[in-house]
Coordinates of C-alpha atoms in Angstrom, one line a residue:
M1 CA -10.3 12.5 8.5
R2 CA -9.4 10.3 11.3
T3 CA -5.9 9.7 12.3
T4 CA -3.8 7.0 14.0
T5 CA 0.2 6.8 15.3
L6 CA 2.4 4.5 13.7
G7 CA 3.2 2.0 16.4
G8 CA 4.8 3.6 19.2
T9 CA 6.2 6.3 17.1
G10 CA 5.0 10.2 16.8
V11 CA 4.1 9.6 13.1
R12 CA 0.6 9.8 12.3
V13 CA -1.3 8.4 9.1
T14 CA -4.6 9.2 8.3
G15 CA -7.3 6.5 7.9
L16 CA -7.0 6.6 3.8
S17 CA -3.6 6.8 2.4
F18 CA -2.8 7.8 -1.2
G19 CA -0.8 5.2 -3.5
A20 CA 1.4 6.9 -5.7
A21 CA 2.3 3.9 -8.0
G22 CA -0.2 5.1 -10.3
I23 CA 1.1 8.5 -10.9
G24 CA 4.2 6.5 -11.8
N25 CA 2.2 5.6 -15.0
L26 CA 1.4 2.0 -13.9
Y27 CA 0.3 0.1 -16.7
R28 CA -0.5 3.1 -18.8
P29 CA 1.0 7.0 -18.8
I30 CA -0.7 10.0 -17.8
D31 CA 0.1 13.4 -17.8
D32 CA 1.7 15.5 -15.3
E33 CA -1.4 18.0 -14.9
S34 CA -3.8 14.6 -14.3
A35 CA -1.2 13.4 -11.5
F36 CA -1.0 16.9 -10.0
A37 CA -4.8 17.2 -9.9
A38 CA -5.0 13.3 -8.1
V39 CA -2.9 14.5 -5.4
D40 CA -4.7 18.0 -5.0
A41 CA -8.0 15.6 -5.2
A42 CA -6.6 13.6 -2.1
W43 CA -5.5 16.6 -0.2
D44 CA -9.3 18.1 -0.5
A45 CA -10.8 14.9 0.5
G46 CA -8.4 14.9 3.8
I47 CA -6.0 12.3 3.1
R48 CA -2.6 13.6 4.5
T49 CA -0.5 10.3 4.3
F50 CA 1.3 9.5 1.0
D51 CA 3.1 6.4 -0.4
T52 CA 5.5 6.1 -2.9
A53 CA 8.8 4.2 -4.0
P54 CA 11.8 4.2 -6.5
H55 CA 10.2 1.5 -8.1
Y56 CA 7.1 3.3 -9.3
G57 CA 7.8 4.4 -12.6
L58 CA 11.5 4.1 -12.0
G59 CA 11.3 7.3 -10.1
L60 CA 8.7 9.4 -11.7
S61 CA 6.5 8.8 -8.8
E62 CA 8.4 10.2 -6.4
R63 CA 9.1 13.4 -8.4
R64 CA 5.6 13.7 -9.4
L65 CA 4.5 13.4 -5.8
G66 CA 7.1 15.5 -4.6
A67 CA 5.9 18.6 -7.3
A68 CA 2.4 18.0 -6.1
L69 CA 3.2 18.7 -2.5
R70 CA 6.0 21.2 -2.7
D71 CA 3.5 23.9 -1.8
R72 CA 1.9 22.3 1.1
P73 CA 3.4 22.6 4.8
R74 CA 5.9 19.6 5.2
D75 CA 4.6 19.1 8.9
A76 CA 0.9 18.7 7.4
Y77 CA 1.4 15.5 5.4
T78 CA 3.2 12.2 5.9
L79 CA 5.4 10.6 3.2
S80 CA 6.5 7.4 3.1
T81 CA 8.8 5.9 0.7
K82 CA 11.0 2.4 -0.2
V83 CA 14.3 0.9 0.0
G84 CA 15.8 -2.4 -1.5
R85 CA 15.8 -1.4 -5.3
L86 CA 18.4 1.2 -6.4
L87 CA 18.3 3.2 -10.0
E88 CA 20.6 3.0 -12.3
P89 CA 21.7 4.1 -15.6
N90 CA 20.6 1.4 -18.2
P91 CA 23.3 1.4 -20.4
R92 CA 21.0 -0.2 -22.9
G93 CA 17.9 2.1 -22.2
G94 CA 16.2 4.7 -24.1
R95 CA 14.7 2.3 -26.9
G96 CA 12.5 0.5 -24.9
D97 CA 9.7 0.6 -22.2
D98 CA 9.3 -0.8 -18.6
L99 CA 6.1 -2.6 -18.8
A100 CA 7.8 -5.7 -18.2
H101 CA 7.6 -4.2 -14.6
G102 CA 4.1 -2.8 -15.0
F103 CA 5.1 1.1 -15.7
A104 CA 4.9 3.0 -19.0
V105 CA 7.8 4.5 -18.8
S106 CA 11.3 4.8 -21.0
D107 CA 13.3 2.3 -19.7
T108 CA 16.5 5.0 -19.4
R109 CA 17.3 3.5 -15.9
R110 CA 17.3 0.0 -14.4
R111 CA 16.4 -1.7 -10.9
V112 CA 19.4 -3.0 -8.8
W113 CA 18.7 -5.2 -5.7
D114 CA 20.4 -3.6 -3.0
F115 CA 19.4 -4.6 0.9
S116 CA 23.0 -3.4 2.1
A117 CA 23.3 -0.7 4.8
D118 CA 25.1 1.4 2.1
G119 CA 22.5 0.9 -0.1
V120 CA 19.7 2.0 2.1
L121 CA 21.3 5.3 2.4
R122 CA 22.2 5.9 -1.2
S123 CA 18.2 4.7 -1.9
L124 CA 16.8 7.1 0.5
E125 CA 19.5 10.2 -0.5
A126 CA 18.4 9.4 -4.1
S127 CA 14.3 9.3 -3.0
L128 CA 15.0 12.7 -1.0
A129 CA 16.3 14.4 -4.2
R130 CA 13.7 13.1 -6.3
L131 CA 10.8 14.0 -3.7
G132 CA 12.5 17.9 -3.3
V133 CA 12.4 17.2 0.4
D134 CA 14.8 17.1 3.5
R135 CA 13.2 14.0 4.9
V136 CA 10.4 11.3 4.7
D137 CA 8.5 10.0 7.7
V138 CA 8.2 6.6 7.0
A139 CA 10.6 4.0 5.2
L140 CA 9.8 0.9 4.4
L141 CA 11.9 -1.9 3.0
H142 CA 10.4 -2.8 -0.3
D143 CA 10.0 -6.8 -1.4
P144 CA 12.6 -8.3 0.5
D145 CA 11.0 -12.0 -0.7
D146 CA 14.3 -13.5 -2.0
H147 CA 16.7 -11.3 0.3
A148 CA 15.0 -12.1 3.8
D149 CA 18.7 -12.9 5.2
H150 CA 20.5 -9.8 3.8
A151 CA 17.5 -7.1 4.7
L152 CA 17.4 -8.6 8.4
R153 CA 20.9 -8.5 8.6
E154 CA 21.8 -5.0 7.0
A155 CA 19.0 -3.3 5.3
Y156 CA 17.1 -3.2 8.9
P157 CA 19.5 -2.5 11.2
A158 CA 20.5 0.6 9.0
L159 CA 16.8 1.6 9.2
E160 CA 16.8 1.4 12.9
R161 CA 19.8 3.3 13.3
L162 CA 18.5 6.3 11.0
R163 CA 15.2 6.2 13.0
A164 CA 17.4 6.4 16.5
E165 CA 18.9 9.3 14.7
G166 CA 15.9 10.8 13.6
G167 CA 16.6 10.4 10.2
V168 CA 13.2 8.9 10.1
G169 CA 9.9 8.8 12.0
A170 CA 9.0 5.4 11.5
V171 CA 10.5 1.9 9.6
G172 CA 9.1 -1.1 8.4
L173 CA 8.6 -3.1 5.5
G174 CA 6.1 -3.6 2.4
M175 CA 5.0 -6.7 0.9
N176 CA 2.6 -9.2 -1.1
Q177 CA 3.2 -11.9 1.4
S178 CA 2.7 -12.9 5.0
A179 CA 4.9 -15.3 6.2
L180 CA 7.9 -12.6 6.1
P181 CA 6.3 -9.6 7.3
A182 CA 5.3 -12.0 10.6
R183 CA 9.2 -13.2 10.9
F184 CA 10.2 -9.3 10.9
L185 CA 7.5 -8.4 13.4
R186 CA 8.8 -11.2 15.8
E187 CA 12.6 -10.5 15.2
T188 CA 12.8 -6.7 14.7
D189 CA 11.7 -3.5 16.2
V190 CA 9.7 -2.7 13.1
D191 CA 6.6 -0.2 13.6
V192 CA 4.6 -1.2 10.6
V193 CA 3.8 -3.3 7.8
L194 CA 2.6 -2.2 4.5
L195 CA 0.7 -5.8 3.5
A196 CA -0.8 -5.8 0.0
G197 CA -3.4 -8.3 -1.0
R198 CA -3.1 -10.6 2.0
Y199 CA -5.9 -9.2 4.2
T200 CA -8.7 -8.3 2.3
L201 CA -12.7 -9.1 2.1
L202 CA -11.3 -12.0 -0.5
E203 CA -9.1 -13.2 1.7
Q204 CA -7.6 -13.0 5.4
D205 CA -4.0 -14.6 5.0
G206 CA -2.3 -11.8 7.0
L207 CA -4.8 -12.7 9.6
A208 CA -4.0 -16.8 9.5
A209 CA -0.3 -16.1 9.0
G210 CA 0.1 -14.1 12.2
V211 CA 0.8 -10.6 10.4
L212 CA -1.9 -8.5 12.5
P213 CA -1.9 -10.7 15.1
E214 CA 1.6 -10.2 15.7
A215 CA 1.0 -6.2 15.2
A216 CA -1.8 -5.8 17.6
A217 CA 0.1 -8.0 20.4
R218 CA 3.3 -5.7 20.2
G219 CA 1.7 -2.5 19.9
R220 CA 2.6 -2.1 16.1
S221 CA 0.6 -0.9 13.0
V222 CA -0.4 -2.5 9.6
V223 CA -1.3 -0.4 6.8
I224 CA -3.4 -2.7 4.1
G225 CA -3.1 -2.3 0.9
G226 CA -4.7 -4.2 -2.7
V227 CA -7.8 -4.1 -0.7
F228 CA -9.3 -5.0 -4.5
N229 CA -6.9 -7.9 -5.0
S230 CA -5.6 -7.0 -8.4
G231 CA -9.0 -5.4 -9.4
L232 CA -11.0 -8.9 -8.9
L233 CA -13.7 -7.1 -6.1
T234 CA -13.8 -4.2 -8.6
G235 CA -15.8 -6.4 -10.6
P236 CA -15.6 -10.4 -10.5
K237 CA -16.1 -11.9 -13.9
P238 CA -14.0 -14.5 -15.7
G239 CA -10.9 -13.3 -17.0
A240 CA -10.4 -11.2 -14.5
M241 CA -7.1 -10.7 -12.8
Y242 CA -6.2 -12.2 -9.4
D243 CA -2.7 -11.6 -7.9
Y244 CA -1.2 -10.4 -11.3
A245 CA -2.7 -13.5 -13.4
P246 CA -6.2 -14.6 -14.4
V247 CA -8.6 -15.3 -11.4
P248 CA -8.6 -19.6 -10.9
E249 CA -12.0 -20.5 -10.9
P250 CA -12.6 -21.2 -7.0
V251 CA -11.4 -17.8 -6.4
L252 CA -13.6 -16.0 -8.9
D253 CA -16.4 -18.4 -7.3
R254 CA -15.8 -16.7 -3.8
A255 CA -15.7 -13.1 -5.2
L256 CA -18.9 -13.8 -7.0
R257 CA -20.8 -14.9 -3.6
L258 CA -19.5 -11.9 -1.9
K259 CA -20.9 -9.9 -4.8
A260 CA -24.2 -11.4 -4.7
V261 CA -24.5 -11.2 -0.6
A262 CA -23.3 -7.7 -0.7
A263 CA -26.0 -6.9 -3.8
R264 CA -28.8 -8.4 -1.0
H265 CA -27.6 -5.6 1.7
G266 CA -27.7 -2.6 -1.0
V267 CA -23.7 -2.5 -0.6
P268 CA -21.5 -1.9 -3.8
L269 CA -18.7 -4.9 -3.7
R270 CA -16.1 -2.2 -3.5
S271 CA -17.4 -0.3 -0.9
A272 CA -17.3 -3.5 1.3
A273 CA -13.9 -3.9 0.1
L274 CA -12.6 -0.7 1.4
H275 CA -14.4 -1.0 4.6
F276 CA -13.6 -4.3 5.7
P277 CA -9.8 -3.9 7.0
Y278 CA -10.9 -1.1 9.2
G279 CA -12.4 -3.9 11.9
H280 CA -9.0 -5.0 13.0
P281 CA -7.4 -3.0 15.8
A282 CA -3.8 -3.2 14.4
V283 CA -4.7 -1.7 11.0
A284 CA -4.2 1.9 11.1
S285 CA -5.0 3.0 7.3
V286 CA -6.1 1.5 4.2
L287 CA -3.5 2.6 1.0
T288 CA -5.7 3.2 -1.8
G289 CA -3.7 4.2 -5.3
A290 CA -4.9 6.5 -7.9
R291 CA -4.1 8.4 -11.0
T292 CA -6.7 11.0 -11.6
A293 CA -8.8 13.2 -9.4
E294 CA -11.8 11.4 -10.2
E295 CA -10.6 7.9 -9.0
V296 CA -10.0 9.5 -5.6
R297 CA -13.2 10.7 -5.1
D298 CA -14.7 7.7 -6.2
T299 CA -12.9 5.9 -3.0
V300 CA -14.0 8.5 -0.8
R301 CA -17.6 8.1 -2.0
L302 CA -17.1 4.2 -1.6
L303 CA -16.0 4.7 1.9
R304 CA -19.1 7.3 2.5
H305 CA -21.3 4.2 1.7
P306 CA -22.6 2.4 4.8
V307 CA -22.1 -1.1 5.3
P308 CA -24.8 -2.7 7.8
A309 CA -24.2 -5.2 10.3
A310 CA -26.0 -7.5 8.9
F311 CA -24.0 -8.1 5.6
W312 CA -21.0 -9.3 7.7
D313 CA -23.7 -11.4 9.6
E314 CA -24.6 -13.0 6.4
L315 CA -21.2 -13.6 4.9
R316 CA -20.3 -15.3 8.0
I317 CA -23.6 -17.3 7.9
E318 CA -22.3 -18.2 4.2
G319 CA -19.1 -19.2 5.3
L320 CA -17.6 -16.3 3.5
L321 CA -15.8 -14.9 7.0
A322 CA -14.6 -16.9 9.5
P323 CA -16.5 -16.7 13.0
D324 CA -13.6 -14.7 14.8
T325 CA -12.6 -12.3 11.7
P326 CA -13.0 -8.8 13.0
V327 CA -15.4 -6.2 11.4
P328 CA -15.7 -2.8 11.5
D329 CA -18.6 -1.4 13.6
D330 CA -18.5 1.9 12.6
G331 CA -20.2 2.2 9.1
T332 CA -18.3 5.5 8.5
A333 CA -15.2 3.8 8.6
P334 CA -12.1 6.3 8.9
L335 CA -14.2 9.5 7.5
G336 CA -15.3 10.6 10.8

């Protein structure tokens, strides 16, 4: 699988990354065996970049990912986690679940927002313990939407110091919006932005809002997550979800039109959605979540499905892509 260096760092990522929220019991529980099999399948497919966070399953994702990778050579893969949410004992925990936050785990712990310099260090120390490793390669500020100034003033400088001291190889932020990542790219020396749901076949806000142009101009990297827009592009239909809510009618109509064009070219809509982000030069990797080995293998099959240039041409003709939107010119995407 092809690899790319993040920004000006020495941290390399594979063109396809494994998102570990699913093995943290996202929406429904899975057992350890299924989680480990998913990581094994990713490894067998050539994926060597793995992303997790304390938020995912109240630490379960980190524990499972660390266990699944424990026997792999540490220098053979790139590991990313996030800061901004500390996990603390829940004084009222153990009697409920965490499904309000999307994870089918016991509520024995709770999340506490903390973008202080001390919070960053404590978060990473706890993550290393859960992962069972002595370092992570990438540290990302996680969803600082309502804490932008604090994150810029304290959390980011703490990450910058860690990078300078060799504690992490690359730093950045992961978000579901475009405005704040664009600001970080302008005002800081982040190496990478993990942008979820905002640069997809369905919508290209990350392009219009400046995230990808800023990254490209400054030699930084973008990792794209959420390419299916909350699952809408896996099978658009009334009642489908979009941005964690029922899909609005105009958005559904657009998704159905995309599906119709894909069908005319013999391309599964999911394949087109996976291929699309690779057209932009700032995109270093596409991050997809998986909870089972079959989901990993399905993603790889979809990426192997060629997407002809005529498909992208028709999207432009139909007004479903702006004329200047970059598209992939290599039908094999990142698989080589």
